[in-house]
Coordinates of C-alpha atoms and ligand atoms in Angstrom, one line a residue:
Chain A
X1 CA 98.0 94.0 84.6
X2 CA 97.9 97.0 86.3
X3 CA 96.9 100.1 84.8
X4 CA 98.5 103.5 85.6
X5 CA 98.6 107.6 84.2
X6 CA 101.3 109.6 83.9
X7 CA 101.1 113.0 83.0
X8 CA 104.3 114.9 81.8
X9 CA 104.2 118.8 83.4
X10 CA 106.4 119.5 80.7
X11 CA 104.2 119.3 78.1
X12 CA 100.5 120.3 79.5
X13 CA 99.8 124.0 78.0
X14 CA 96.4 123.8 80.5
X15 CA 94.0 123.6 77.2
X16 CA 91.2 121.7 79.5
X17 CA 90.9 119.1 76.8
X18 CA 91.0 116.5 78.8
X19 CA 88.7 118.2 81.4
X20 CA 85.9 119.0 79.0
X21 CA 86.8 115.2 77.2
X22 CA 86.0 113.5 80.7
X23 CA 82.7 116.0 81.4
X24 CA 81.5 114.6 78.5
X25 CA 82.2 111.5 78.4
X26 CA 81.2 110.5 82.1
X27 CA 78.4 113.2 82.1
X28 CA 80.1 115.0 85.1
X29 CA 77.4 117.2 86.4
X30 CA 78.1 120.5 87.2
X31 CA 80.0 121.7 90.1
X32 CA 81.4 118.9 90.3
X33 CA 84.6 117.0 88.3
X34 CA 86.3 113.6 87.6
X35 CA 89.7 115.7 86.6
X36 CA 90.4 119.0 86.0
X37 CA 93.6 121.6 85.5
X38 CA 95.0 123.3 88.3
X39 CA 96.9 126.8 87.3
X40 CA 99.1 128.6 89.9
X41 CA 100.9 131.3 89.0
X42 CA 104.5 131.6 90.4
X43 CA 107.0 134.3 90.6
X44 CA 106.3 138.1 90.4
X45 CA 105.7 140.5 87.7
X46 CA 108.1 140.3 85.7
X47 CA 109.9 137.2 86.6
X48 CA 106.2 135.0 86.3
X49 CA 105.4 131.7 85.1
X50 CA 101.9 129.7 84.9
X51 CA 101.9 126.0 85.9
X52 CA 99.5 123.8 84.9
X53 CA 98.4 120.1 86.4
X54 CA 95.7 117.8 85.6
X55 CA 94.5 116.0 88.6
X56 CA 92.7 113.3 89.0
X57 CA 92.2 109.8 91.1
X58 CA 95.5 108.0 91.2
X59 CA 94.0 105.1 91.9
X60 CA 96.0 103.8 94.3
X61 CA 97.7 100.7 95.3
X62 CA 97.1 101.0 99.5
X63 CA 93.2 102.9 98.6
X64 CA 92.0 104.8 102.2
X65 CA 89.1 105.0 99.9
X66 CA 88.3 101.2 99.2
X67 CA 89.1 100.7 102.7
X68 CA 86.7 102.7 104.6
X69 CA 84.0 101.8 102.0
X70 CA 81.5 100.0 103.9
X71 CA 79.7 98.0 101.2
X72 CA 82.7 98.0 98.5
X73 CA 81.0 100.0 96.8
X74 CA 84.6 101.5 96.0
X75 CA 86.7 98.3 94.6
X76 CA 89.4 97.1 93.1
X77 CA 89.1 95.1 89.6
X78 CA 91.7 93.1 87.9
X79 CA 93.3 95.8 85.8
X80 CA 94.6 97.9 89.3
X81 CA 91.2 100.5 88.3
X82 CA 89.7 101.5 91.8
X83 CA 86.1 101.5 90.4
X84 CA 83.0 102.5 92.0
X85 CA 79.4 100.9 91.4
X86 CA 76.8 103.4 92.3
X87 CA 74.0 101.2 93.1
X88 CA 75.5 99.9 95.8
X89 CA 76.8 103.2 97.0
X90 CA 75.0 104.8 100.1
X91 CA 76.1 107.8 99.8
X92 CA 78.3 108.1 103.7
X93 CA 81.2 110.3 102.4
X94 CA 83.5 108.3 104.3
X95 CA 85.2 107.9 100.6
X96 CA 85.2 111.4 100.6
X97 CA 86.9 111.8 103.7
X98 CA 89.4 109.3 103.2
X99 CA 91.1 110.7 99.9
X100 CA 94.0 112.6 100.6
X101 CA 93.5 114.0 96.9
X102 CA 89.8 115.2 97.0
X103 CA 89.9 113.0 94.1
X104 CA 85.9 111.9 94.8
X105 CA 82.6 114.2 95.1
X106 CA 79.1 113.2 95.8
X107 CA 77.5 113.1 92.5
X108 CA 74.4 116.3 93.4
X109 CA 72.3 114.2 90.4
X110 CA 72.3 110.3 92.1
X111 CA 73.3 111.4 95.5
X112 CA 75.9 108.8 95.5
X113 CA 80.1 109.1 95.4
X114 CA 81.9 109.2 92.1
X115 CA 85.1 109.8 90.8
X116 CA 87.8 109.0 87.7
X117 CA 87.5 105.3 86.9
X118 CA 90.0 105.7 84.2
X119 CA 87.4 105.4 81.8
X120 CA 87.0 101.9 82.9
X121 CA 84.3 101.2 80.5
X122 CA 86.0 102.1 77.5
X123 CA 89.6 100.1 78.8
X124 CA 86.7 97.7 78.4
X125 CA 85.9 97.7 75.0
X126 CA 89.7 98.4 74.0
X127 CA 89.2 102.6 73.9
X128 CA 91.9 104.8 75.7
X129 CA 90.2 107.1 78.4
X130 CA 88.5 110.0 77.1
X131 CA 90.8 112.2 78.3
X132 CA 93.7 110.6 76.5
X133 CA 92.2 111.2 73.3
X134 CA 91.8 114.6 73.6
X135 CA 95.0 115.7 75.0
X136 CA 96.5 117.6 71.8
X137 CA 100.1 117.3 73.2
X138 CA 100.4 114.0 74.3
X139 CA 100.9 114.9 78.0
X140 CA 98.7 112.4 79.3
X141 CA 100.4 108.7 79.4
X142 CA 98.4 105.6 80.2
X143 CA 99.2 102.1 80.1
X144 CA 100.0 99.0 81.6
X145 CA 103.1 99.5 84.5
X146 CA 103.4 96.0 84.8
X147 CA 104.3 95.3 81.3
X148 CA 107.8 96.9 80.8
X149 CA 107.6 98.0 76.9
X150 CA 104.4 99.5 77.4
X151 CA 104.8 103.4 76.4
X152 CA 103.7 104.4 80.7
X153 CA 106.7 101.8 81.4
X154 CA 109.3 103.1 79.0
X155 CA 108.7 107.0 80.0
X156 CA 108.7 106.3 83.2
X157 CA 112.4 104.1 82.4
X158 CA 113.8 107.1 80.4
X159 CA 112.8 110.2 83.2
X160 CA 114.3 108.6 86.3
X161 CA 115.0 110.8 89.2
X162 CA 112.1 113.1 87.5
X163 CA 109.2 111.2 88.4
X164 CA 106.5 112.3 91.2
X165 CA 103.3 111.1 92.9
X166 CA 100.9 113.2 94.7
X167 CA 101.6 112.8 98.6
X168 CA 104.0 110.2 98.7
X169 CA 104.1 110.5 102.8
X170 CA 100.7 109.2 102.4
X171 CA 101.7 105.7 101.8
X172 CA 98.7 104.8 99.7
X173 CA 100.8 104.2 96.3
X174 CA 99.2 105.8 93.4
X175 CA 99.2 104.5 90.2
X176 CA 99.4 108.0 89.1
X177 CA 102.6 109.9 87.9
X178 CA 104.2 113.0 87.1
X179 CA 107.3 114.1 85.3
X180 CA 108.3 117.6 85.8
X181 CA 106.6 118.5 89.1
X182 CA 107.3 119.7 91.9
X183 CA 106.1 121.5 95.2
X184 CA 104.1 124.4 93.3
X185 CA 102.2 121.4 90.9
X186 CA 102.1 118.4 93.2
X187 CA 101.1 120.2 97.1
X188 CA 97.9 122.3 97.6
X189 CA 100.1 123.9 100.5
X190 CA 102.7 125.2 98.7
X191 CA 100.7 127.9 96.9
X192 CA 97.8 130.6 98.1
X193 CA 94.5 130.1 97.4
X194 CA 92.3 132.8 97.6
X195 CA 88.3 132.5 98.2
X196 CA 86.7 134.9 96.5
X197 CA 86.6 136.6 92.7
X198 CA 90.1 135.8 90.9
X199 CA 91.7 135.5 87.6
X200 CA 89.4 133.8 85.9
X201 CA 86.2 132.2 88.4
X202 CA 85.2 132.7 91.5
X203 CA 86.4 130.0 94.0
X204 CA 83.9 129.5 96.3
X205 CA 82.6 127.2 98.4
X206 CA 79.6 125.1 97.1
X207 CA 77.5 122.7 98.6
X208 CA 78.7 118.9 98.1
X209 CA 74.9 117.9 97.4
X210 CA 71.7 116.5 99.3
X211 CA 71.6 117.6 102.8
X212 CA 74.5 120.0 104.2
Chain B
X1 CA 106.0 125.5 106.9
X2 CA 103.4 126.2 104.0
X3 CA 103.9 129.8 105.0
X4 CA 107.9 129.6 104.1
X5 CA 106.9 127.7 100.8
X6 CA 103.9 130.5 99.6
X7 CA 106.8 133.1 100.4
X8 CA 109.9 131.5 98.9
X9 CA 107.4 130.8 95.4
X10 CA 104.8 133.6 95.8
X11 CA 102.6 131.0 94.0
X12 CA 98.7 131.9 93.4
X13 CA 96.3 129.7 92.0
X14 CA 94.5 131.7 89.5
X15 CA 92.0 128.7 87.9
X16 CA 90.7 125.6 89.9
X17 CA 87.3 124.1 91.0
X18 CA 85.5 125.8 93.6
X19 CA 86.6 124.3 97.0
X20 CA 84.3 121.1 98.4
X21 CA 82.2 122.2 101.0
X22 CA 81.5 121.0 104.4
X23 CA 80.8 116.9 104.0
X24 CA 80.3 115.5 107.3
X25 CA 78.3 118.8 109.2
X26 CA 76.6 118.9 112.5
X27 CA 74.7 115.9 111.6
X28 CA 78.0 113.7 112.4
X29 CA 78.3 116.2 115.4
X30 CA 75.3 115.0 116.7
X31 CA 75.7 111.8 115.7
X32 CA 78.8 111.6 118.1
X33 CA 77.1 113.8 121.2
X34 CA 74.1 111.5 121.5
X35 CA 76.3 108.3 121.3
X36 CA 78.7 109.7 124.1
X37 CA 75.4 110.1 126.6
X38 CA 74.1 106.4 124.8
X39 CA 77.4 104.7 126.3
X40 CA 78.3 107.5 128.6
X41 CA 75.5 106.6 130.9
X42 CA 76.0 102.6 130.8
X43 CA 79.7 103.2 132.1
X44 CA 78.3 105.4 135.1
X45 CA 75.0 103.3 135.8
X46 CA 77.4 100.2 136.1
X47 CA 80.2 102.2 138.2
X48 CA 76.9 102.9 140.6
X49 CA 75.8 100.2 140.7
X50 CA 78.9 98.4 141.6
X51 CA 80.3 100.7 144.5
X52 CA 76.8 101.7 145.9
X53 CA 74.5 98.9 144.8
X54 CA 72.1 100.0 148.2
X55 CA 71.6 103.5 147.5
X56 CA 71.8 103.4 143.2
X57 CA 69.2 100.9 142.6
X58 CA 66.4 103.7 141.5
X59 CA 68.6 104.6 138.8
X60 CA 68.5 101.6 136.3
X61 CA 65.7 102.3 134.8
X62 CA 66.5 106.3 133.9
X63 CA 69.9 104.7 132.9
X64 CA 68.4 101.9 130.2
X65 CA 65.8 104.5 129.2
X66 CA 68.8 107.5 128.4
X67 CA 70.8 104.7 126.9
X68 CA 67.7 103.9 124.6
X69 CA 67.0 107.1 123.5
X70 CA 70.2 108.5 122.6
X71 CA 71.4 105.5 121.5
X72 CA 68.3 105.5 119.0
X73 CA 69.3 109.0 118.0
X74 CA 72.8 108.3 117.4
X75 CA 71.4 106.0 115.1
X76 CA 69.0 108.4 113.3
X77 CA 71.6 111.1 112.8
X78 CA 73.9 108.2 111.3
X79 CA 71.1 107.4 108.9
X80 CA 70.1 110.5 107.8
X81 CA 73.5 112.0 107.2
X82 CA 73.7 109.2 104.1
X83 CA 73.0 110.8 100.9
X84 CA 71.0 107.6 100.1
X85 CA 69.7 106.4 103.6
X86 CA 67.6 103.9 102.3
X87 CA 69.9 101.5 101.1
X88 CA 71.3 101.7 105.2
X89 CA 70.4 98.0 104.5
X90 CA 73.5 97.9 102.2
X91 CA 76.0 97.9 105.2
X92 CA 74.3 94.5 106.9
X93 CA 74.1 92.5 103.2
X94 CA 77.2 93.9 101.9
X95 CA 79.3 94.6 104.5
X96 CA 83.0 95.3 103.7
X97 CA 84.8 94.6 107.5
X98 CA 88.1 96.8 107.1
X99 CA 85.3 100.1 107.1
X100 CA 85.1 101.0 110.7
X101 CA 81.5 102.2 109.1
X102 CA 80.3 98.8 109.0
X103 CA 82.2 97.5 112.0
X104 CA 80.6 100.0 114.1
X105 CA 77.0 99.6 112.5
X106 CA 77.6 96.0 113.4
X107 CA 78.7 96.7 117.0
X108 CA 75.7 99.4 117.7
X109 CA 73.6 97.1 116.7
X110 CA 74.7 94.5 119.3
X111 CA 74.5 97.3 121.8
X112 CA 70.9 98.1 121.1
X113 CA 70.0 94.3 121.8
X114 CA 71.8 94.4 124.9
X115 CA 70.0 97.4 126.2
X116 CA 66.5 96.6 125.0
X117 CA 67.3 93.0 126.6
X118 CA 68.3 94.6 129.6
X119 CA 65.0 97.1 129.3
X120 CA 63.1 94.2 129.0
X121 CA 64.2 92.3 131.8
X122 CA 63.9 95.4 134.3
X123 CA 60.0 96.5 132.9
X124 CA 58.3 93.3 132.3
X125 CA 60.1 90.6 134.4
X126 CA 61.1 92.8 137.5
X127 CA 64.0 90.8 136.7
X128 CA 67.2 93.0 138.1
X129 CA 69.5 90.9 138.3
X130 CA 69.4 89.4 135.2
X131 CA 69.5 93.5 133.9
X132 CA 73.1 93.9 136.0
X133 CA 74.5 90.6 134.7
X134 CA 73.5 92.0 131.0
X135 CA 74.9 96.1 132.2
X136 CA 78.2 94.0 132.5
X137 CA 78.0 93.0 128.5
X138 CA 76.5 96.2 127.9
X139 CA 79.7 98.0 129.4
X140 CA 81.9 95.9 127.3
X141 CA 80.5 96.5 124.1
X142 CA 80.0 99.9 125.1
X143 CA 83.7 100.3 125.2
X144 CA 84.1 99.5 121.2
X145 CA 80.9 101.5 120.4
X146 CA 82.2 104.7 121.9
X147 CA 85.6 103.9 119.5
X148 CA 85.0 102.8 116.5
X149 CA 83.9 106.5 115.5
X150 CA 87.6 107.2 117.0
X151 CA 89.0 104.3 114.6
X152 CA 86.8 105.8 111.3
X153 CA 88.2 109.3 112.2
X154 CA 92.0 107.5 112.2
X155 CA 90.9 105.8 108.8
X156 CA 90.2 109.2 107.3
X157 CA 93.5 109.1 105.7
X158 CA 93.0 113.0 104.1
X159 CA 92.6 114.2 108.0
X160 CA 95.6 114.3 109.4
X161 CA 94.3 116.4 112.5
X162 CA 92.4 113.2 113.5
X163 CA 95.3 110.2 114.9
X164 CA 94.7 107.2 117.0
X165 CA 94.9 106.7 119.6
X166 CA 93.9 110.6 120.6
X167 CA 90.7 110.6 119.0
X168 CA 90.0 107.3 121.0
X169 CA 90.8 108.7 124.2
X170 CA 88.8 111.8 123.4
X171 CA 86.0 109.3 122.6
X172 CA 86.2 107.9 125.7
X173 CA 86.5 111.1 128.3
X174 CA 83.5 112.4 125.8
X175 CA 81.7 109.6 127.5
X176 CA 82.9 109.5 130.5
X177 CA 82.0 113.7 130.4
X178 CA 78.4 113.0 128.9
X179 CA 78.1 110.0 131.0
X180 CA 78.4 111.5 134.6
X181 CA 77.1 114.9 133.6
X182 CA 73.3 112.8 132.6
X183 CA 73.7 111.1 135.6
X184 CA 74.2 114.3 137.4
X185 CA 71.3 115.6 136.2
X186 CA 68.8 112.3 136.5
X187 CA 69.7 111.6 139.9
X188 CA 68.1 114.9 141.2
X189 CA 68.9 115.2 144.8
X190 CA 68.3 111.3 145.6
X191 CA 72.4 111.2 145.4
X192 CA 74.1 111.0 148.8
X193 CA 77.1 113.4 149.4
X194 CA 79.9 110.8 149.1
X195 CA 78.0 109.6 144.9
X196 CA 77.8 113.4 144.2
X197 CA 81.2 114.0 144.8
X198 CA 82.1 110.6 142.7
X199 CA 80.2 111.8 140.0
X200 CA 81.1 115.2 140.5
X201 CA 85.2 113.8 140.1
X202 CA 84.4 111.6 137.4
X203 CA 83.3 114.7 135.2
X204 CA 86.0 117.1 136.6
X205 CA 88.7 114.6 135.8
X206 CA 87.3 114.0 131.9
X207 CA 87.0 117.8 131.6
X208 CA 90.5 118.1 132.4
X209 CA 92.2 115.8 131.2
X210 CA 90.5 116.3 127.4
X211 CA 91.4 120.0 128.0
X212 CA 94.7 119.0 128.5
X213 CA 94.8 116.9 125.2
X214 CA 93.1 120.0 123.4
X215 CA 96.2 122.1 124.6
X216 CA 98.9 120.0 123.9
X217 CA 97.4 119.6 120.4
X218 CA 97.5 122.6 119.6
X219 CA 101.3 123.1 120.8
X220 CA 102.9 120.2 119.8
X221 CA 100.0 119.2 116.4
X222 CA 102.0 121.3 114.1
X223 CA 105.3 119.9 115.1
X224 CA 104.0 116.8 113.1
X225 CA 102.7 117.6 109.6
X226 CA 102.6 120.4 107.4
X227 CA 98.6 119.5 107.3
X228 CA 97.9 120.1 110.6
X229 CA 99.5 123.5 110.7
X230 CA 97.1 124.8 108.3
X231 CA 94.4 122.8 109.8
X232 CA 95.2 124.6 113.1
X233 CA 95.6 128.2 111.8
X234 CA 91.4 127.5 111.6
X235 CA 91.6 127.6 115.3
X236 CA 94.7 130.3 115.5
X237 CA 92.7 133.5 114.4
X238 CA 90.8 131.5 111.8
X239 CA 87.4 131.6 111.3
X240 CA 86.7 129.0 114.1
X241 CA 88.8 130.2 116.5
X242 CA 86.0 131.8 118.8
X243 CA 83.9 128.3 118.5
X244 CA 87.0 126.6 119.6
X245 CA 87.8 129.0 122.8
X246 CA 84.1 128.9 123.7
X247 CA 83.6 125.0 123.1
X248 CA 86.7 124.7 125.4
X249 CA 85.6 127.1 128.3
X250 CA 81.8 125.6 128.2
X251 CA 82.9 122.3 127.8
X252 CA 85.6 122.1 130.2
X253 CA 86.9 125.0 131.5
X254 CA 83.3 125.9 133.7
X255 CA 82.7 122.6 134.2
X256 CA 85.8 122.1 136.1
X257 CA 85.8 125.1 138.3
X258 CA 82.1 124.6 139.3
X259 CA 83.0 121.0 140.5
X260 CA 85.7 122.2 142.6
X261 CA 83.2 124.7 144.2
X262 CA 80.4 122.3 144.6
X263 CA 82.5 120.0 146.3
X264 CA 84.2 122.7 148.7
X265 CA 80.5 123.9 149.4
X266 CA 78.4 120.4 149.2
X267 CA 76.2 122.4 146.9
X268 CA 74.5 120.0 144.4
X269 CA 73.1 122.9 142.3
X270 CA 76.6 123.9 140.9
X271 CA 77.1 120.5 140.0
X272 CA 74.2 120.5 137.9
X273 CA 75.2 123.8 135.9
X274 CA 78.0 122.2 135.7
X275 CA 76.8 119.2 133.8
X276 CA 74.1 121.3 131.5
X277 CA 77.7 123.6 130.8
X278 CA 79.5 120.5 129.7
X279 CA 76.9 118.9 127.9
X280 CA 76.1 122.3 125.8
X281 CA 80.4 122.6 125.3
X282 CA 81.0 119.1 124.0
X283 CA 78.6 119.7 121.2
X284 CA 80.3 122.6 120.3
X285 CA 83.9 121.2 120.6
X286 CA 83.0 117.8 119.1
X287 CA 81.5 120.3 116.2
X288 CA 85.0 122.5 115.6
X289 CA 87.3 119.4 116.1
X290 CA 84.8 117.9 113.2
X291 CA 84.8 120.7 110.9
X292 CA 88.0 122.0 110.9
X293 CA 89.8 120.0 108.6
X294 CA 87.5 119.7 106.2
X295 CA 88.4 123.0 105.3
X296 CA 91.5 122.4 104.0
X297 CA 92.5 122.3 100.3
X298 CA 93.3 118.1 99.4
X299 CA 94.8 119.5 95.7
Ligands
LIG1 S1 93.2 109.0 94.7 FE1 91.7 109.0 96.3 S2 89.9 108.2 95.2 FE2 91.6 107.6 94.0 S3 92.2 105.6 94.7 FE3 93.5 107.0 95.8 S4 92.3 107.4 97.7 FE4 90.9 106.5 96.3
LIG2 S1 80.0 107.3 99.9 FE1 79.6 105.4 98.8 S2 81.5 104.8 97.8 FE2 82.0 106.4 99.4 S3 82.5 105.2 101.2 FE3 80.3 105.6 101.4 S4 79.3 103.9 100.4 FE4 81.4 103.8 99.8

């Protein structure tokens, strides 16, 4: 088995469902996040559209993550989720380093990495991720790749040539897909980011926790 | 590139997370500068040792001692950058070997025996020769120690500023640069002309030649990735661009043109500057080189 997301760009209308779904189900604290929606704005006035992308850990095949752990703290289990246990976790941040995605934070409340585990613990008891579930338009797609009628398999089957992973030059293989993305959506390069007061929040830099 | 991409799209983000801040700070900057004068000093003792055992013998105990010390605080800084240092303990009963983290805790471990071995043998046994046989396995594991931070640099996948085998290399001048600039100062004036100008040569040599490597990443970097242009543009104008330029001259740039004097004029006293100016720049450059691509947006 091996587990895997796919969320269709088409279809996200960036209602943070699934953001506020996984806060509350993994008790996220705040400042930090497990997913969350990116928007970027394209075009100008009038020709303007809003984008919308729900990133998370793509947990992926060839993990920099799991590799530089040094107690396994980050590991593969059976089902292709790259999980974390906490207790073992001593907090070095190499994790953090080794993400291309800035999928993982330093939790400021146990002082120890964390990040998506696809809801791990409720694949265990038979319950789609939280985020799932709340997704009122179906954008978010989860299932097993390596079975071929799954729904993850078929969509994936039926949008050829239209599906994307983060960072593909990366060569760490996520498990995590897109269908309708592109440069804007998928590459934090391709679009300005401001620090600073702006639409909505102010993006500023906080402090990851503990020490620094 | 980016640039090109931001024009053609004219794409803002308007809603995200704040940005992640600074993870690995000057804690991991210290971290590296005290292990570069922990190893540095065992490669110069031995070279000493080796070409001038008549005249060098007053400095193994300074060396062992230097090698102890900053090799003790190398450790410190490693153990109190974890957000939960006191399960440290976690890397020795649950070590995962493809993290250079635990291949390195495992090496500086080693080292530490060796030196306090070879401490030990010099202070309570009077025992020098059995301290050079055990400088010799000291040197060797030296050479790993001063790398593996090189190969966990390399493993952070998100950073692509940091590439073996540069960072290696760098690791290794860093030591050589730390290394002779210590001894420079340790030796006081006990050094005859012909191990001044040795030492003064070894630390020339790694100033330049890391300045070089500097340079021509910074010229031919953003010919590689899309990443490292931005990563570089913190160094280009960017907020750290002064750091950079003053790292470079202090580290470097000072050090090199005082060790040309001090050999032209036999003067000893330039040569020390010029050790205190590249001690006081690789902390700074080590910093920047650190820090840098942290800054960068991963999504
Ligand atoms: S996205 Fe990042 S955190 Fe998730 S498995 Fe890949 S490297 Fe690890
Ligand atoms: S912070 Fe924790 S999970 Fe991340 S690499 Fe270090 S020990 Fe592993």
């Amino acid at each position: 088995m091996q587990l895997g997301f796919l969320v269709d760009l088409r279809l996200c209308m960036g209602c943070k469902g699934c953001e506020i779904a996984c806060k509350v189900e993994n008790e996220v604290p705040l400042s930090t996040w497990r997913l969350r929606v990116k928007y970027v704005d394209v075009g100008s006035f009038p020709e303007t559209k809003r984008t919308f992308t729900p990133l998370r850990c793509n947990h992926c095949a060839n993990a920099p993550c799991e590799r530089i752990c040094p107690v396994s703290a980050l590991h593969y289990i059976e089902n292709g989720i790259v999980n974390i246990d906490k207790e073992r976790c001593i907090g070095c941040a190499g994790c953090v380093m080794a993400c291309p995605y800035g999928a993982i934070y330093i939790d400021p409340q146990t002082q120890t990495a964390d990040k998506c585990t696809y809801c791990a613990h409720r694949i265990a008891s038979a319950m789609m991720p939280s985020c799932v579930v709340a997704c009122p338009v179906e954008a978010n797609i989860f299932g097993d790749l390596d079975d071929p009628m799954s729904n993850i398999s078929k969509y994936i089957q039926e949008h050829q040539g239209n599906v994307q992973v983060r960072k593909p030059e990366k060569g760490t293989d996520p498990h995590h897909y897109y269908v309708g993305g592109g440069n804007v959506t998928l590459n934090p390069l391709a679009s300005f980011r401001a620090e600073g007061h702006s639409l909505f929040n102010n993006l500023t830099h906080l402090p990851v926790g503990g020490h620094h | 590139m980016a640039h090109e991409i931001i024009a053609a799209t004219n794409a803002v983000v308007v809603l995200d997370v704040a940005l992640p801040g600074i993870v690995w700070g000057w804690i991991i900057t210290m971290n590296m500068w005290a292990k570069s004068i922990g190893t540095g000093i065992i490669f110069v003792a031995f070279y000493l040792l080796k070409k001038y055992p008549e005249q060098t013998g007053f400095i193994r105990l300074p060396s062992v001692v230097i090698s102890i010390v900053f090799i003790h605080l190398f450790l410190f800084f490693t153990v109190i950058d974890l957000h939960q240092m006191f399960r440290f303990w976690h890397i020795f009963f649950h070590p995962h070997m493809t993290s250079m983290i635990t291949i390195g805790a495992w090496l500086a471990t080693g080292f530490v025996g060796i030196i306090l071995g070879m401490a030990y043998f010099l202070y309570m046994k009077k025992d020098e020769a059995m301290y050079d046989k055990l400088l010799g396995y000291g040197v060797v594991l030296a050479v790993p120690v001063t790398l593996y931070t090189a190969g966990l640099m390399a493993q952070s996948t998100a950073r692509e500023l940091w590439q073996m085998p540069t960072e290696s290399i760098q690791m290794m001048l860093a030591a050589f640069l730390a290394g002779s600039a210590t001894m420079i100062l340790v030796g006081g004036n006990k050094f005859s002309d012909p191990i001044k100008k040795d030492l003064g040569l070894i630390l020339g040599f790694s100033a330049l030649t890391a300045f070089l490597m500097y340079m021509t990443e910074l010229i031919f970097g953003p010919m590689k990735a899309e990443e490292v242009i931005a990563t570089l543009e913190f160094i280009k104008g960017g907020e750290y661009t002064f750091m950079f330029w003053l790292g470079q001259i202090v580290a470097f740039l000072i050090p090199m043109a005082l060790v040309c004097k001090s050999i032209k004029d036999k003067s000893y006293y330039l040569l020390k500057i010029a050790a205190v100016s590249a001690l006081i720049g690789l902390w700074i450059t080590k910093h920047v080189w650190l820090v840098i691509p942290q800054l960068l947006n991963m999504s």
